[in-house]
């Protein structure tokens, strides 16, 4: 049976490349994006189906879930990819509103989408959720002087990704029949970092694609990158 997959933030960057690779792997892909014009253009180019989905908007998320239910009947893989870095500002000048905006998208957005999609995942024989976290959310990586992530200091983004990784392991414990795994793409050239990332989007999507394609595996509650396990 064809694997039906929804990817948030699929109009560009890692989400777009994930969609391209999963379409090539034979998945029936819903390329979700908040902007209808850019999203539908990307979906058409990818050979995917477009659905409008703003992860910060309850009504948009509910409508997207209804549309997928009506047209696909179920979902096998959800890739929670949409994310933002937020306003680039020094730590002492960072406000609660700055942090809140990042948490709204990167953390609450994932809960909003996951909760709305869960009934569709429950209809799959082999459901999986891939949460696109970051080494910036790892206590170990951000405190390892050998890692670039230890030199980047901020509040909202690292806190949001640490929370997302924790959400992943808690979902995995609560719902053992669904695979929930967090991935760190690694530092990848996209709009998120002004294309300063050192990896290509293909390298950056290796772990996402792997976790989206481990059908039948019991691997859940893990945090991995393209090289293997990421320390918490
Ligand atoms: P990107 O090129 O900036 O793409 C981000 C995507 O998220 C865009 O499609 C964007 O849509 C979408 N998005 C943002 N807010 C949204 C919302 N409210 N609703 C729906 N979609 C929304 O960045 P990227 O590098 O591909 O990032 C993808 C994921 O990888 C993020 O979660 C990021 O934190 C994570 N990550 C990236 C790196 C890296 O080095 N690039 C490293 C570790 C983790 P618009 O085009 O409409 O803004």
mmCIF file of C-alpha atoms and ligand atoms in Angstrom:
data_model
loop_
_atom_site.group_PDB
_atom_site.id
_atom_site.type_symbol
_atom_site.label_atom_id
_atom_site.label_comp_id
_atom_site.label_asym_id
_atom_site.label_seq_id
_atom_site.Cartn_x
_atom_site.Cartn_y
_atom_site.Cartn_z
ATOM 1 C CA UNK A 1 0.000 0.000 0.000
ATOM 2 C CA UNK A 2 1.286 3.490 -0.831
ATOM 3 C CA UNK A 3 2.606 5.427 2.157
ATOM 4 C CA UNK A 4 0.719 8.698 2.605
ATOM 5 C CA UNK A 5 2.860 11.436 4.122
ATOM 6 C CA UNK A 6 2.252 15.041 5.156
ATOM 7 C CA UNK A 7 5.151 17.489 5.522
ATOM 8 C CA UNK A 8 4.668 20.915 7.097
ATOM 9 C CA UNK A 9 6.640 23.841 5.670
ATOM 10 C CA UNK A 10 7.185 21.933 2.422
ATOM 11 C CA UNK A 11 7.383 24.958 0.131
ATOM 12 C CA UNK A 12 11.135 25.449 0.597
ATOM 13 C CA UNK A 13 14.302 24.353 2.359
ATOM 14 C CA UNK A 14 14.442 21.010 4.157
ATOM 15 C CA UNK A 15 10.676 20.438 3.911
ATOM 16 C CA UNK A 16 10.755 20.872 0.144
ATOM 17 C CA UNK A 17 13.727 18.521 -0.247
ATOM 18 C CA UNK A 18 12.074 15.964 2.051
ATOM 19 C CA UNK A 19 8.966 16.120 -0.147
ATOM 20 C CA UNK A 20 11.065 15.695 -3.295
ATOM 21 C CA UNK A 21 12.864 12.643 -1.906
ATOM 22 C CA UNK A 22 9.724 11.005 -0.509
ATOM 23 C CA UNK A 23 7.820 11.522 -3.777
ATOM 24 C CA UNK A 24 10.800 9.854 -5.514
ATOM 25 C CA UNK A 25 10.577 7.012 -2.980
ATOM 26 C CA UNK A 26 6.943 6.448 -3.937
ATOM 27 C CA UNK A 27 5.145 8.202 -1.087
ATOM 28 C CA UNK A 28 1.859 9.969 -1.773
ATOM 29 C CA UNK A 29 2.937 13.349 -0.368
ATOM 30 C CA UNK A 30 0.838 16.181 1.020
ATOM 31 C CA UNK A 31 3.075 19.246 0.745
ATOM 32 C CA UNK A 32 1.683 21.579 3.398
ATOM 33 C CA UNK A 33 2.525 25.280 3.465
ATOM 34 C CA UNK A 34 1.029 28.391 5.024
ATOM 35 C CA UNK A 35 1.186 30.425 1.808
ATOM 36 C CA UNK A 36 -1.234 29.057 -0.804
ATOM 37 C CA UNK A 37 0.507 30.548 -3.809
ATOM 38 C CA UNK A 38 4.053 29.430 -2.956
ATOM 39 C CA UNK A 39 2.815 26.130 -1.540
ATOM 40 C CA UNK A 40 0.736 25.113 -4.534
ATOM 41 C CA UNK A 41 3.536 26.081 -6.935
ATOM 42 C CA UNK A 42 5.983 23.933 -4.951
ATOM 43 C CA UNK A 43 3.548 20.999 -4.767
ATOM 44 C CA UNK A 44 2.919 21.097 -8.505
ATOM 45 C CA UNK A 45 6.647 21.093 -9.235
ATOM 46 C CA UNK A 46 7.160 18.223 -6.753
ATOM 47 C CA UNK A 47 4.314 16.026 -7.953
ATOM 48 C CA UNK A 48 2.739 16.299 -4.500
ATOM 49 C CA UNK A 49 -0.698 17.406 -3.287
ATOM 50 C CA UNK A 50 -0.908 20.854 -1.760
ATOM 51 C CA UNK A 51 -2.761 21.652 1.446
ATOM 52 C CA UNK A 52 -2.764 25.059 3.126
ATOM 53 C CA UNK A 53 -1.548 24.725 6.727
ATOM 54 C CA UNK A 54 -0.321 27.419 9.101
ATOM 55 C CA UNK A 55 0.903 25.611 12.221
ATOM 56 C CA UNK A 56 -0.018 28.606 14.406
ATOM 57 C CA UNK A 57 -3.657 28.676 13.271
ATOM 58 C CA UNK A 58 -6.188 26.211 14.756
ATOM 59 C CA UNK A 59 -8.704 26.693 11.929
ATOM 60 C CA UNK A 60 -6.091 26.195 9.210
ATOM 61 C CA UNK A 61 -4.789 23.019 10.877
ATOM 62 C CA UNK A 62 -8.313 21.629 11.375
ATOM 63 C CA UNK A 63 -9.208 22.331 7.735
ATOM 64 C CA UNK A 64 -6.021 20.628 6.538
ATOM 65 C CA UNK A 65 -6.759 17.539 8.649
ATOM 66 C CA UNK A 66 -10.311 17.414 7.254
ATOM 67 C CA UNK A 67 -9.068 17.687 3.697
ATOM 68 C CA UNK A 68 -6.523 14.875 4.158
ATOM 69 C CA UNK A 69 -9.214 12.755 5.838
ATOM 70 C CA UNK A 70 -11.616 13.357 2.957
ATOM 71 C CA UNK A 71 -9.093 12.642 0.191
ATOM 72 C CA UNK A 72 -6.687 10.102 1.695
ATOM 73 C CA UNK A 73 -8.727 8.597 4.532
ATOM 74 C CA UNK A 74 -5.619 8.146 6.682
ATOM 75 C CA UNK A 75 -2.057 9.344 7.152
ATOM 76 C CA UNK A 76 0.972 7.060 7.564
ATOM 77 C CA UNK A 77 3.753 9.598 8.155
ATOM 78 C CA UNK A 78 3.637 13.126 9.572
ATOM 79 C CA UNK A 79 6.802 15.223 9.249
ATOM 80 C CA UNK A 80 6.646 18.216 11.592
ATOM 81 C CA UNK A 81 9.207 20.309 9.748
ATOM 82 C CA UNK A 82 7.912 23.911 9.813
ATOM 83 C CA UNK A 83 10.040 26.079 12.068
ATOM 84 C CA UNK A 84 11.434 29.554 12.613
ATOM 85 C CA UNK A 85 14.512 30.999 14.334
ATOM 86 C CA UNK A 86 12.763 34.166 15.452
ATOM 87 C CA UNK A 87 14.118 37.674 15.782
ATOM 88 C CA UNK A 88 17.924 37.691 15.895
ATOM 89 C CA UNK A 89 18.654 39.638 19.063
ATOM 90 C CA UNK A 90 21.266 39.513 21.845
ATOM 91 C CA UNK A 91 20.243 37.514 24.918
ATOM 92 C CA UNK A 92 19.887 40.517 27.312
ATOM 93 C CA UNK A 93 17.593 42.233 24.797
ATOM 94 C CA UNK A 94 15.431 39.176 24.134
ATOM 95 C CA UNK A 95 11.865 39.679 25.323
ATOM 96 C CA UNK A 96 9.261 37.195 26.467
ATOM 97 C CA UNK A 97 7.358 38.009 23.286
ATOM 98 C CA UNK A 98 10.412 37.075 21.182
ATOM 99 C CA UNK A 99 10.664 33.691 22.879
ATOM 100 C CA UNK A 100 6.895 33.208 22.816
ATOM 101 C CA UNK A 101 6.739 33.696 19.049
ATOM 102 C CA UNK A 102 9.305 30.945 18.489
ATOM 103 C CA UNK A 103 7.617 28.566 20.916
ATOM 104 C CA UNK A 104 4.261 29.253 19.238
ATOM 105 C CA UNK A 105 5.545 27.891 15.916
ATOM 106 C CA UNK A 106 8.210 25.349 16.880
ATOM 107 C CA UNK A 107 6.519 23.803 19.916
ATOM 108 C CA UNK A 108 2.800 24.634 20.092
ATOM 109 C CA UNK A 109 2.593 24.331 16.303
ATOM 110 C CA UNK A 110 3.799 20.746 16.521
ATOM 111 C CA UNK A 111 1.301 19.901 19.260
ATOM 112 C CA UNK A 112 -1.511 21.594 17.300
ATOM 113 C CA UNK A 113 -0.729 19.690 14.092
ATOM 114 C CA UNK A 114 -0.003 16.367 15.811
ATOM 115 C CA UNK A 115 -3.212 16.453 17.832
ATOM 116 C CA UNK A 116 -5.321 17.269 14.772
ATOM 117 C CA UNK A 117 -3.643 14.565 12.668
ATOM 118 C CA UNK A 118 -3.620 11.800 15.324
ATOM 119 C CA UNK A 119 -7.032 10.366 14.313
ATOM 120 C CA UNK A 120 -5.671 9.977 10.762
ATOM 121 C CA UNK A 121 -2.481 8.308 12.010
ATOM 122 C CA UNK A 122 -4.627 5.950 14.084
ATOM 123 C CA UNK A 123 -6.145 4.709 10.810
ATOM 124 C CA UNK A 124 -2.703 3.686 9.491
ATOM 125 C CA UNK A 125 -1.286 0.164 9.909
ATOM 126 C CA UNK A 126 2.195 1.593 10.508
ATOM 127 C CA UNK A 127 2.049 5.231 11.641
ATOM 128 C CA UNK A 128 5.060 7.454 12.249
ATOM 129 C CA UNK A 129 5.814 11.043 13.225
ATOM 130 C CA UNK A 130 9.162 12.686 12.465
ATOM 131 C CA UNK A 131 9.828 15.856 14.430
ATOM 132 C CA UNK A 132 12.485 18.107 12.921
ATOM 133 C CA UNK A 133 14.385 19.232 15.993
ATOM 134 C CA UNK A 134 17.978 20.491 16.102
ATOM 135 C CA UNK A 135 21.331 19.962 17.760
ATOM 136 C CA UNK A 136 20.639 23.478 19.100
ATOM 137 C CA UNK A 137 18.041 21.804 21.342
ATOM 138 C CA UNK A 138 20.517 19.279 22.783
ATOM 139 C CA UNK A 139 22.062 20.082 26.191
ATOM 140 C CA UNK A 140 25.038 17.873 25.329
ATOM 141 C CA UNK A 141 25.692 19.298 21.860
ATOM 142 C CA UNK A 142 25.289 22.949 22.892
ATOM 143 C CA UNK A 143 27.797 22.378 25.721
ATOM 144 C CA UNK A 144 30.354 20.460 23.651
ATOM 145 C CA UNK A 145 33.236 22.824 22.745
ATOM 146 C CA UNK A 146 33.970 20.632 19.717
ATOM 147 C CA UNK A 147 30.561 21.427 18.234
ATOM 148 C CA UNK A 148 29.627 24.565 16.318
ATOM 149 C CA UNK A 149 26.295 24.602 18.188
ATOM 150 C CA UNK A 150 28.158 25.449 21.432
ATOM 151 C CA UNK A 151 29.216 28.791 19.909
ATOM 152 C CA UNK A 152 25.687 29.930 18.981
ATOM 153 C CA UNK A 153 23.873 31.468 21.932
ATOM 154 C CA UNK A 154 20.201 32.424 22.049
ATOM 155 C CA UNK A 155 17.029 31.850 24.026
ATOM 156 C CA UNK A 156 13.964 31.083 21.933
ATOM 157 C CA UNK A 157 15.250 28.715 19.258
ATOM 158 C CA UNK A 158 17.373 26.397 21.462
ATOM 159 C CA UNK A 159 14.633 26.284 24.112
ATOM 160 C CA UNK A 160 12.016 25.496 21.472
ATOM 161 C CA UNK A 161 14.017 22.608 20.031
ATOM 162 C CA UNK A 162 14.820 21.190 23.488
ATOM 163 C CA UNK A 163 11.068 21.271 24.162
ATOM 164 C CA UNK A 164 10.315 19.633 20.820
ATOM 165 C CA UNK A 165 12.714 16.772 21.531
ATOM 166 C CA UNK A 166 11.075 16.269 24.930
ATOM 167 C CA UNK A 167 7.609 16.319 23.319
ATOM 168 C CA UNK A 168 8.837 13.595 20.983
ATOM 169 C CA UNK A 169 9.887 11.232 23.770
ATOM 170 C CA UNK A 170 6.700 11.907 25.753
ATOM 171 C CA UNK A 171 4.476 11.234 22.719
ATOM 172 C CA UNK A 172 6.504 8.062 22.101
ATOM 173 C CA UNK A 173 5.803 6.857 25.636
ATOM 174 C CA UNK A 174 2.128 7.789 25.543
ATOM 175 C CA UNK A 175 1.452 6.264 22.117
ATOM 176 C CA UNK A 176 3.725 3.230 21.703
ATOM 177 C CA UNK A 177 1.859 2.044 18.590
ATOM 178 C CA UNK A 178 3.009 5.197 16.719
ATOM 179 C CA UNK A 179 6.729 5.813 16.025
ATOM 180 C CA UNK A 180 7.752 9.274 17.224
ATOM 181 C CA UNK A 181 11.343 10.233 16.469
ATOM 182 C CA UNK A 182 13.208 13.551 16.613
ATOM 183 C CA UNK A 183 15.897 14.372 14.070
ATOM 184 C CA UNK A 184 18.672 16.927 13.829
ATOM 185 C CA UNK A 185 19.219 17.776 10.156
ATOM 186 C CA UNK A 186 22.628 19.333 10.885
ATOM 187 C CA UNK A 187 23.772 22.787 9.786
ATOM 188 C CA UNK A 188 22.240 23.096 6.325
ATOM 189 C CA UNK A 189 22.187 25.954 3.819
ATOM 190 C CA UNK A 190 18.602 27.262 3.786
ATOM 191 C CA UNK A 191 16.805 30.590 4.225
ATOM 192 C CA UNK A 192 16.700 29.855 7.982
ATOM 193 C CA UNK A 193 20.393 30.723 8.304
ATOM 194 C CA UNK A 194 20.852 32.948 5.244
ATOM 195 C CA UNK A 195 22.356 29.913 3.462
ATOM 196 C CA UNK A 196 25.377 29.887 5.778
ATOM 197 C CA UNK A 197 24.836 26.192 6.578
ATOM 198 C CA UNK A 198 27.639 23.877 5.489
ATOM 199 C CA UNK A 199 25.499 20.947 4.347
ATOM 200 C CA UNK A 200 23.391 20.615 1.201
ATOM 201 C CA UNK A 201 19.638 20.105 1.606
ATOM 202 C CA UNK A 202 20.155 16.528 0.473
ATOM 203 C CA UNK A 203 22.560 15.901 3.369
ATOM 204 C CA UNK A 204 20.248 17.836 5.694
ATOM 205 C CA UNK A 205 17.296 15.605 4.864
ATOM 206 C CA UNK A 206 19.104 12.250 5.219
ATOM 207 C CA UNK A 207 17.911 11.674 8.798
ATOM 208 C CA UNK A 208 14.386 12.982 8.114
ATOM 209 C CA UNK A 209 13.968 10.736 5.078
ATOM 210 C CA UNK A 210 15.427 7.745 6.906
ATOM 211 C CA UNK A 211 12.991 8.147 9.787
ATOM 212 C CA UNK A 212 10.092 8.651 7.362
ATOM 213 C CA UNK A 213 10.995 5.407 5.577
ATOM 214 C CA UNK A 214 11.601 2.947 8.426
ATOM 215 C CA UNK A 215 8.281 1.220 7.884
ATOM 216 C CA UNK A 216 7.824 -1.796 10.137
ATOM 217 C CA UNK A 217 10.553 -0.690 12.548
ATOM 218 C CA UNK A 218 9.869 -0.418 16.283
ATOM 219 C CA UNK A 219 12.343 2.473 16.668
ATOM 220 C CA UNK A 220 10.605 5.213 18.645
ATOM 221 C CA UNK A 221 11.491 7.942 21.127
ATOM 222 C CA UNK A 222 14.940 8.465 19.584
ATOM 223 C CA UNK A 223 16.926 11.561 18.582
ATOM 224 C CA UNK A 224 19.142 11.014 15.550
ATOM 225 C CA UNK A 225 21.126 12.859 12.904
ATOM 226 C CA UNK A 226 22.556 11.556 9.630
ATOM 227 C CA UNK A 227 25.508 10.017 11.515
ATOM 228 C CA UNK A 228 23.521 8.265 14.250
ATOM 229 C CA UNK A 229 22.291 8.955 17.782
ATOM 230 C CA UNK A 230 22.308 12.574 19.040
ATOM 231 C CA UNK A 231 23.047 12.940 22.767
ATOM 232 C CA UNK A 232 20.196 14.567 24.691
HETATM 233 P P1 LIG B 1 13.401 27.410 5.917
HETATM 234 O O1 LIG B 1 14.024 27.222 4.573
HETATM 235 O O2 LIG B 1 13.305 28.764 6.507
HETATM 236 O O3 LIG B 1 11.963 26.710 5.877
HETATM 237 C C1 LIG B 1 11.104 26.794 6.973
HETATM 238 C C2 LIG B 1 9.746 26.338 6.528
HETATM 239 O O4 LIG B 1 8.838 26.429 7.647
HETATM 240 C C3 LIG B 1 9.161 27.229 5.421
HETATM 241 O O5 LIG B 1 8.424 26.432 4.526
HETATM 242 C C4 LIG B 1 8.240 28.148 6.208
HETATM 243 O O6 LIG B 1 7.178 28.699 5.441
HETATM 244 C C5 LIG B 1 7.710 27.148 7.221
HETATM 245 N N1 LIG B 1 6.981 27.804 8.295
HETATM 246 C C6 LIG B 1 7.419 28.739 9.168
HETATM 247 N N2 LIG B 1 6.420 29.129 9.978
HETATM 248 C C7 LIG B 1 5.312 28.426 9.592
HETATM 249 C C8 LIG B 1 3.980 28.368 10.025
HETATM 250 N N3 LIG B 1 3.521 29.162 11.017
HETATM 251 N N4 LIG B 1 3.137 27.502 9.430
HETATM 252 C C9 LIG B 1 3.562 26.728 8.411
HETATM 253 N N5 LIG B 1 4.812 26.733 7.936
HETATM 254 C C10 LIG B 1 5.676 27.593 8.526
HETATM 255 O O7 LIG B 1 14.197 26.567 7.017
HETATM 256 P P2 LIG B 1 14.756 25.050 7.037
HETATM 257 O O8 LIG B 1 16.188 25.144 7.344
HETATM 258 O O9 LIG B 1 14.299 24.290 5.859
HETATM 259 O O10 LIG B 1 14.041 24.526 8.373
HETATM 260 C C11 LIG B 1 13.179 23.401 8.419
HETATM 261 C C12 LIG B 1 13.258 22.811 9.816
HETATM 262 O O11 LIG B 1 14.587 22.328 10.057
HETATM 263 C C13 LIG B 1 12.978 23.819 10.936
HETATM 264 O O12 LIG B 1 12.171 23.207 11.931
HETATM 265 C C14 LIG B 1 14.355 24.146 11.477
HETATM 266 O O13 LIG B 1 14.316 24.569 12.820
HETATM 267 C C15 LIG B 1 15.034 22.800 11.312
HETATM 268 N N6 LIG B 1 16.493 22.841 11.325
HETATM 269 C C16 LIG B 1 17.170 23.492 10.336
HETATM 270 C C17 LIG B 1 18.567 23.497 10.361
HETATM 271 C C18 LIG B 1 19.370 24.195 9.309
HETATM 272 O O14 LIG B 1 20.606 24.307 9.461
HETATM 273 N N7 LIG B 1 18.768 24.673 8.208
HETATM 274 C C19 LIG B 1 19.266 22.826 11.383
HETATM 275 C C20 LIG B 1 18.533 22.166 12.366
HETATM 276 C C21 LIG B 1 17.163 22.181 12.326
HETATM 277 P P3 LIG B 1 7.311 30.179 4.761
HETATM 278 O O15 LIG B 1 8.096 29.971 3.489
HETATM 279 O O16 LIG B 1 5.885 30.558 4.525
HETATM 280 O O17 LIG B 1 8.022 31.068 5.744
#
